[in-house]
């Protein structure tokens, strides 16, 4: 099968072709696993973190990609949950131990043995991939393959962030950064909290306009003061300055949720500008969101079909994965990028 693989950590600024196109044997599903023929795989910011070593793969070569939509073509010994031909998705959570305290209390996203698709196990930048049958999800019929793929990460983690924001209907929500995940959060927030106002902070004019087209009441730069205080803010930027700036916009008792697997080191000094009485006192909170659970993915896919959420898509061929990654790195984002692989 054809696959795009990462062979070592590299810098996208210096190397515009971090992945190599290779021909490799089609994987054979092991016990309780299923083999998927991949139709579409989403391209995620986390791939940049894997390639550049901020969340390094546990082995090389590795096939990245954790927003996979495909059809089941073969089942391993004992696998019985699906039928051949079923359309399923694979998300960031490839497996968890199932027995630790976190796993048993509905927090498998925090499991010590959490394995991520495309980082600790081969992902979807390939014609075929395997996964344990219990870590695959039915894709609602109303969504096309390409529409469903970005929902599996950007959408599901956005959903988890929004849940962790603990918003009540009528509360103001801020979104700092407006890429693939945030634009889906805006759609969810308008459905779940119809009386809430959404305020968007972004450095790029295009993203600010896009936010207002989607229903944000206000869009400004990341260092701007919002016209009203915000009960919760979800940050999806890779930097620190927007976090410090956002704390000033938070209402008393408000919570800022950082939805980023890693922050870049470049502007870490911005943290020294945090002013305790202004930015943190009055019970303001900063919380991160880590990984996702299978429940997040399942609940969110149902919600996406119900709303319905149809992400804006930009399609690339498998061989164009490097170009998609470079464009993602340089901030050329409108909606979500996906690799169209099979049919
Ligand atoms: Zn992702
Ligand atoms: Zn566990």
Tab-separated table of C-alpha atoms in Angstrom, residues 39-343:
chain	number	residue	atom	x	y	z
A	39	UNK	CA	-11.122	7.071	2.334
A	40	UNK	CA	-10.112	10.363	3.943
A	41	UNK	CA	-7.693	11.475	6.646
A	42	UNK	CA	-7.785	14.920	8.208
A	43	UNK	CA	-4.626	17.025	8.619
A	44	UNK	CA	-4.167	18.323	12.159
A	45	UNK	CA	-1.893	20.822	13.934
A	46	UNK	CA	-0.760	17.957	16.149
A	47	UNK	CA	1.010	16.450	13.134
A	48	UNK	CA	3.231	19.549	13.174
A	49	UNK	CA	3.991	18.851	16.846
A	50	UNK	CA	4.864	15.236	16.028
A	51	UNK	CA	7.086	16.162	13.066
A	52	UNK	CA	8.891	18.908	14.993
A	53	UNK	CA	9.284	16.825	18.135
A	54	UNK	CA	7.051	18.657	20.608
A	55	UNK	CA	5.046	15.457	21.015
A	56	UNK	CA	7.436	12.977	19.417
A	57	UNK	CA	6.330	9.642	17.965
A	58	UNK	CA	7.224	6.636	20.130
A	59	UNK	CA	8.856	4.904	17.137
A	60	UNK	CA	9.958	5.493	13.526
A	61	UNK	CA	8.948	5.157	10.738
A	62	UNK	CA	5.467	6.219	11.702
A	63	UNK	CA	2.416	6.900	9.535
A	64	UNK	CA	0.765	10.035	10.970
A	65	UNK	CA	-2.916	10.956	10.868
A	66	UNK	CA	-5.617	10.603	13.504
A	67	UNK	CA	-8.820	11.727	11.778
A	68	UNK	CA	-9.482	8.667	9.678
A	69	UNK	CA	-12.650	7.723	7.827
A	70	UNK	CA	-12.722	4.432	5.959
A	71	UNK	CA	-14.516	1.187	5.326
A	72	UNK	CA	-13.869	-2.122	7.046
A	73	UNK	CA	-12.374	-4.599	4.599
A	74	UNK	CA	-11.110	-7.334	6.925
A	75	UNK	CA	-11.496	-8.443	10.552
A	76	UNK	CA	-8.906	-10.003	12.806
A	77	UNK	CA	-9.503	-13.126	14.925
A	78	UNK	CA	-12.340	-12.602	17.421
A	79	UNK	CA	-13.472	-9.268	15.987
A	80	UNK	CA	-17.260	-9.215	15.700
A	81	UNK	CA	-18.505	-5.702	16.391
A	82	UNK	CA	-18.593	-4.561	12.742
A	83	UNK	CA	-19.368	-5.958	9.326
A	84	UNK	CA	-17.216	-5.791	6.252
A	85	UNK	CA	-18.153	-2.623	4.364
A	86	UNK	CA	-19.158	-0.625	7.472
A	87	UNK	CA	-18.037	3.000	7.404
A	88	UNK	CA	-16.156	3.912	10.576
A	89	UNK	CA	-13.860	6.559	11.977
A	90	UNK	CA	-10.661	6.418	14.016
A	91	UNK	CA	-9.702	9.302	16.294
A	92	UNK	CA	-6.707	10.390	18.403
A	93	UNK	CA	-7.316	7.739	21.077
A	94	UNK	CA	-5.917	4.522	19.584
A	95	UNK	CA	-6.029	2.619	22.877
A	96	UNK	CA	-5.892	2.928	26.670
A	97	UNK	CA	-5.245	0.269	29.321
A	98	UNK	CA	-8.862	-0.103	30.419
A	99	UNK	CA	-7.996	-1.099	33.999
A	100	UNK	CA	-6.337	1.910	35.680
A	101	UNK	CA	-8.201	4.317	37.925
A	102	UNK	CA	-8.473	6.911	35.137
A	103	UNK	CA	-9.814	4.406	32.601
A	104	UNK	CA	-12.353	3.055	35.086
A	105	UNK	CA	-13.634	6.501	36.000
A	106	UNK	CA	-14.391	7.676	32.461
A	107	UNK	CA	-11.090	9.517	32.071
A	108	UNK	CA	-9.250	7.184	29.714
A	109	UNK	CA	-7.835	10.345	28.076
A	110	UNK	CA	-5.544	10.634	31.139
A	111	UNK	CA	-4.419	6.962	31.146
A	112	UNK	CA	-0.641	6.485	31.588
A	113	UNK	CA	-0.821	3.929	28.819
A	114	UNK	CA	-2.728	6.210	26.418
A	115	UNK	CA	-1.666	5.442	22.848
A	116	UNK	CA	-2.293	8.036	20.169
A	117	UNK	CA	-3.163	7.241	16.569
A	118	UNK	CA	-0.440	8.395	14.177
A	119	UNK	CA	2.044	8.939	17.018
A	120	UNK	CA	2.225	5.662	18.961
A	121	UNK	CA	0.462	3.534	16.324
A	122	UNK	CA	0.233	3.933	12.550
A	123	UNK	CA	-2.446	6.382	11.442
A	124	UNK	CA	-4.373	7.346	8.358
A	125	UNK	CA	-1.893	8.936	5.935
A	126	UNK	CA	-2.049	5.602	4.083
A	127	UNK	CA	-4.322	3.472	1.950
A	128	UNK	CA	-5.017	1.048	4.828
A	129	UNK	CA	-4.810	1.054	8.630
A	130	UNK	CA	-5.802	-1.155	11.575
A	131	UNK	CA	-7.420	-0.424	14.929
A	132	UNK	CA	-9.017	-2.362	17.811
A	133	UNK	CA	-12.700	-2.792	16.973
A	134	UNK	CA	-13.736	-0.950	20.158
A	135	UNK	CA	-11.767	2.156	19.153
A	136	UNK	CA	-13.711	2.735	15.929
A	137	UNK	CA	-16.927	4.760	15.626
A	138	UNK	CA	-19.908	4.692	13.302
A	139	UNK	CA	-20.050	7.760	11.046
A	140	UNK	CA	-23.518	9.361	10.807
A	141	UNK	CA	-24.973	8.885	7.337
A	142	UNK	CA	-25.673	12.573	6.841
A	143	UNK	CA	-21.945	13.356	6.758
A	144	UNK	CA	-19.688	12.734	3.770
A	145	UNK	CA	-16.287	11.112	4.358
A	146	UNK	CA	-14.513	14.440	3.961
A	147	UNK	CA	-16.943	16.265	6.245
A	148	UNK	CA	-16.649	13.617	8.939
A	149	UNK	CA	-12.829	13.434	9.085
A	150	UNK	CA	-12.093	16.830	10.716
A	151	UNK	CA	-14.847	16.173	13.238
A	152	UNK	CA	-12.886	13.221	14.630
A	153	UNK	CA	-10.184	15.437	16.154
A	154	UNK	CA	-10.762	19.138	15.729
A	155	UNK	CA	-14.450	18.594	16.431
A	156	UNK	CA	-14.171	16.041	19.225
A	157	UNK	CA	-11.454	17.899	21.134
A	158	UNK	CA	-13.369	21.128	20.563
A	159	UNK	CA	-16.397	19.431	22.088
A	160	UNK	CA	-14.357	18.315	25.104
A	161	UNK	CA	-12.975	21.870	25.509
A	162	UNK	CA	-16.467	23.317	25.384
A	163	UNK	CA	-17.667	20.809	28.017
A	164	UNK	CA	-14.691	21.707	30.243
A	165	UNK	CA	-15.482	25.424	29.817
A	166	UNK	CA	-18.647	24.768	31.920
A	167	UNK	CA	-20.612	27.463	30.128
A	168	UNK	CA	-24.262	28.145	30.930
A	169	UNK	CA	-26.696	29.382	28.293
A	170	UNK	CA	-26.440	33.170	28.143
A	171	UNK	CA	-22.797	33.260	29.293
A	172	UNK	CA	-20.238	34.916	27.032
A	173	UNK	CA	-17.710	32.654	25.327
A	174	UNK	CA	-14.353	33.788	23.947
A	175	UNK	CA	-12.359	31.881	21.341
A	176	UNK	CA	-8.681	32.765	21.019
A	177	UNK	CA	-7.403	31.525	17.678
A	178	UNK	CA	-9.849	30.533	14.965
A	179	UNK	CA	-8.628	27.460	13.106
A	180	UNK	CA	-10.124	24.057	12.478
A	181	UNK	CA	-11.220	23.349	16.055
A	182	UNK	CA	-12.453	26.820	17.024
A	183	UNK	CA	-14.724	27.241	14.014
A	184	UNK	CA	-16.444	23.977	14.944
A	185	UNK	CA	-16.704	25.077	18.605
A	186	UNK	CA	-18.479	28.225	17.454
A	187	UNK	CA	-21.064	26.121	15.595
A	188	UNK	CA	-21.549	23.856	18.641
A	189	UNK	CA	-21.800	26.770	21.049
A	190	UNK	CA	-24.514	28.457	18.982
A	191	UNK	CA	-26.538	25.230	19.077
A	192	UNK	CA	-25.980	24.251	22.730
A	193	UNK	CA	-26.095	27.791	24.170
A	194	UNK	CA	-28.418	29.772	21.871
A	195	UNK	CA	-28.476	32.825	24.166
A	196	UNK	CA	-24.713	33.051	24.557
A	197	UNK	CA	-22.570	35.526	22.638
A	198	UNK	CA	-19.311	34.386	21.055
A	199	UNK	CA	-16.289	36.709	20.840
A	200	UNK	CA	-13.367	35.699	18.617
A	201	UNK	CA	-9.724	36.777	18.852
A	202	UNK	CA	-7.435	36.199	15.897
A	203	UNK	CA	-4.334	37.754	14.402
A	204	UNK	CA	-5.559	37.330	10.833
A	205	UNK	CA	-8.201	39.432	9.123
A	206	UNK	CA	-9.461	36.420	7.138
A	207	UNK	CA	-10.171	34.423	10.288
A	208	UNK	CA	-11.918	37.374	11.940
A	209	UNK	CA	-14.195	37.783	8.922
A	210	UNK	CA	-14.849	34.033	8.813
A	211	UNK	CA	-15.801	34.121	12.531
A	212	UNK	CA	-18.322	36.881	11.962
A	213	UNK	CA	-19.790	35.071	8.958
A	214	UNK	CA	-20.337	32.092	11.265
A	215	UNK	CA	-22.088	34.208	13.892
A	216	UNK	CA	-19.490	35.678	16.268
A	217	UNK	CA	-20.880	38.960	17.674
A	218	UNK	CA	-17.393	40.493	17.757
A	219	UNK	CA	-13.976	39.648	16.350
A	220	UNK	CA	-10.750	41.404	17.260
A	221	UNK	CA	-7.020	40.944	17.561
A	222	UNK	CA	-5.612	38.669	20.275
A	223	UNK	CA	-4.374	41.640	22.339
A	224	UNK	CA	-7.689	43.544	22.093
A	225	UNK	CA	-10.076	43.978	25.020
A	226	UNK	CA	-13.454	42.385	24.324
A	227	UNK	CA	-16.427	44.773	24.695
A	228	UNK	CA	-17.883	42.513	27.407
A	229	UNK	CA	-16.293	40.248	30.031
A	230	UNK	CA	-16.145	36.564	29.115
A	231	UNK	CA	-17.307	33.709	31.353
A	232	UNK	CA	-15.095	31.238	29.542
A	233	UNK	CA	-12.376	31.384	26.922
A	234	UNK	CA	-11.057	28.521	24.812
A	235	UNK	CA	-7.527	29.065	23.545
A	236	UNK	CA	-6.378	27.140	20.470
A	237	UNK	CA	-3.266	29.188	19.671
A	238	UNK	CA	0.232	27.676	19.831
A	239	UNK	CA	1.563	30.725	21.762
A	240	UNK	CA	1.532	32.229	25.287
A	241	UNK	CA	0.788	35.926	24.674
A	242	UNK	CA	-2.833	35.249	23.673
A	243	UNK	CA	-3.362	33.378	26.970
A	244	UNK	CA	-2.019	36.264	29.047
A	245	UNK	CA	-4.093	38.735	27.026
A	246	UNK	CA	-7.225	36.611	27.362
A	247	UNK	CA	-6.989	36.506	31.182
A	248	UNK	CA	-7.764	40.231	31.246
A	249	UNK	CA	-11.005	39.615	29.376
A	250	UNK	CA	-12.168	36.862	31.739
A	251	UNK	CA	-15.085	37.541	34.047
A	252	UNK	CA	-14.590	36.864	37.797
A	253	UNK	CA	-14.734	33.124	38.427
A	254	UNK	CA	-14.179	32.537	34.719
A	255	UNK	CA	-12.201	29.714	33.210
A	256	UNK	CA	-9.709	29.668	30.379
A	257	UNK	CA	-9.308	26.279	28.702
A	258	UNK	CA	-6.109	25.710	26.758
A	259	UNK	CA	-6.782	23.371	23.865
A	260	UNK	CA	-3.254	22.710	22.645
A	261	UNK	CA	-1.204	19.569	23.036
A	262	UNK	CA	1.974	21.637	23.380
A	263	UNK	CA	2.748	25.364	23.464
A	264	UNK	CA	5.661	26.706	21.444
A	265	UNK	CA	8.588	28.111	23.436
A	266	UNK	CA	9.055	31.265	21.341
A	267	UNK	CA	7.076	33.763	23.428
A	268	UNK	CA	7.151	32.036	26.816
A	269	UNK	CA	8.411	35.259	28.405
A	270	UNK	CA	4.923	36.672	27.912
A	271	UNK	CA	3.965	34.702	31.025
A	272	UNK	CA	5.988	37.142	33.122
A	273	UNK	CA	3.413	39.787	32.230
A	274	UNK	CA	0.735	37.894	34.165
A	275	UNK	CA	-0.483	40.267	36.849
A	276	UNK	CA	-1.943	38.354	39.762
A	277	UNK	CA	-4.610	40.833	40.941
A	278	UNK	CA	-5.687	41.707	37.407
A	279	UNK	CA	-5.396	38.353	35.655
A	280	UNK	CA	-5.779	35.528	38.188
A	281	UNK	CA	-7.303	36.743	41.426
A	282	UNK	CA	-11.083	36.554	41.818
A	283	UNK	CA	-11.041	32.827	41.225
A	284	UNK	CA	-10.079	32.914	37.595
A	285	UNK	CA	-8.875	29.515	36.392
A	286	UNK	CA	-6.599	28.131	33.703
A	287	UNK	CA	-7.236	24.527	32.710
A	288	UNK	CA	-5.845	22.401	29.908
A	289	UNK	CA	-7.652	19.795	27.842
A	290	UNK	CA	-5.778	16.562	27.199
A	291	UNK	CA	-6.588	13.959	24.552
A	292	UNK	CA	-10.111	12.640	24.157
A	293	UNK	CA	-12.180	9.726	25.369
A	294	UNK	CA	-14.253	7.437	23.166
A	295	UNK	CA	-17.350	8.976	24.743
A	296	UNK	CA	-16.292	12.432	23.567
A	297	UNK	CA	-16.031	11.164	20.000
A	298	UNK	CA	-19.328	9.268	20.096
A	299	UNK	CA	-21.298	12.089	21.763
A	300	UNK	CA	-19.835	14.675	19.475
A	301	UNK	CA	-20.534	12.750	16.240
A	302	UNK	CA	-24.197	12.487	17.285
A	303	UNK	CA	-24.307	16.197	18.069
A	304	UNK	CA	-22.615	17.052	14.760
A	305	UNK	CA	-25.248	15.092	12.832
A	306	UNK	CA	-28.052	16.719	14.838
A	307	UNK	CA	-26.934	20.367	14.462
A	308	UNK	CA	-25.787	19.601	11.652
A	309	UNK	CA	-22.155	20.612	11.537
A	310	UNK	CA	-20.571	20.672	8.114
A	311	UNK	CA	-16.965	21.766	8.360
A	312	UNK	CA	-15.436	23.760	5.536
A	313	UNK	CA	-13.028	21.475	3.720
A	314	UNK	CA	-9.910	21.857	1.633
A	315	UNK	CA	-8.941	18.624	-0.129
A	316	UNK	CA	-5.469	17.335	-1.000
A	317	UNK	CA	-4.240	14.033	-2.429
A	318	UNK	CA	-2.209	11.675	-0.202
A	319	UNK	CA	0.948	12.597	-2.134
A	320	UNK	CA	0.276	16.277	-1.330
A	321	UNK	CA	0.414	15.750	2.447
A	322	UNK	CA	3.643	17.750	2.768
A	323	UNK	CA	2.101	20.744	1.012
A	324	UNK	CA	-0.953	20.552	3.275
A	325	UNK	CA	1.312	20.496	6.359
A	326	UNK	CA	3.445	23.411	5.185
A	327	UNK	CA	0.323	25.461	4.448
A	328	UNK	CA	-1.071	24.595	7.869
A	329	UNK	CA	2.208	25.697	9.488
A	330	UNK	CA	2.192	28.998	7.597
A	331	UNK	CA	-1.323	29.712	8.814
A	332	UNK	CA	-3.116	29.349	5.494
A	333	UNK	CA	-6.223	28.034	7.150
A	334	UNK	CA	-9.810	28.340	6.186
A	335	UNK	CA	-11.727	25.461	7.642
A	336	UNK	CA	-10.098	22.028	7.685
A	337	UNK	CA	-7.583	20.300	5.459
A	338	UNK	CA	-8.143	16.657	4.492
A	339	UNK	CA	-6.292	14.086	2.412
A	340	UNK	CA	-8.534	12.267	-0.027
A	341	UNK	CA	-7.057	8.782	-0.283
A	342	UNK	CA	-9.499	6.105	-1.470
A	343	UNK	CA	-13.082	6.257	-2.652
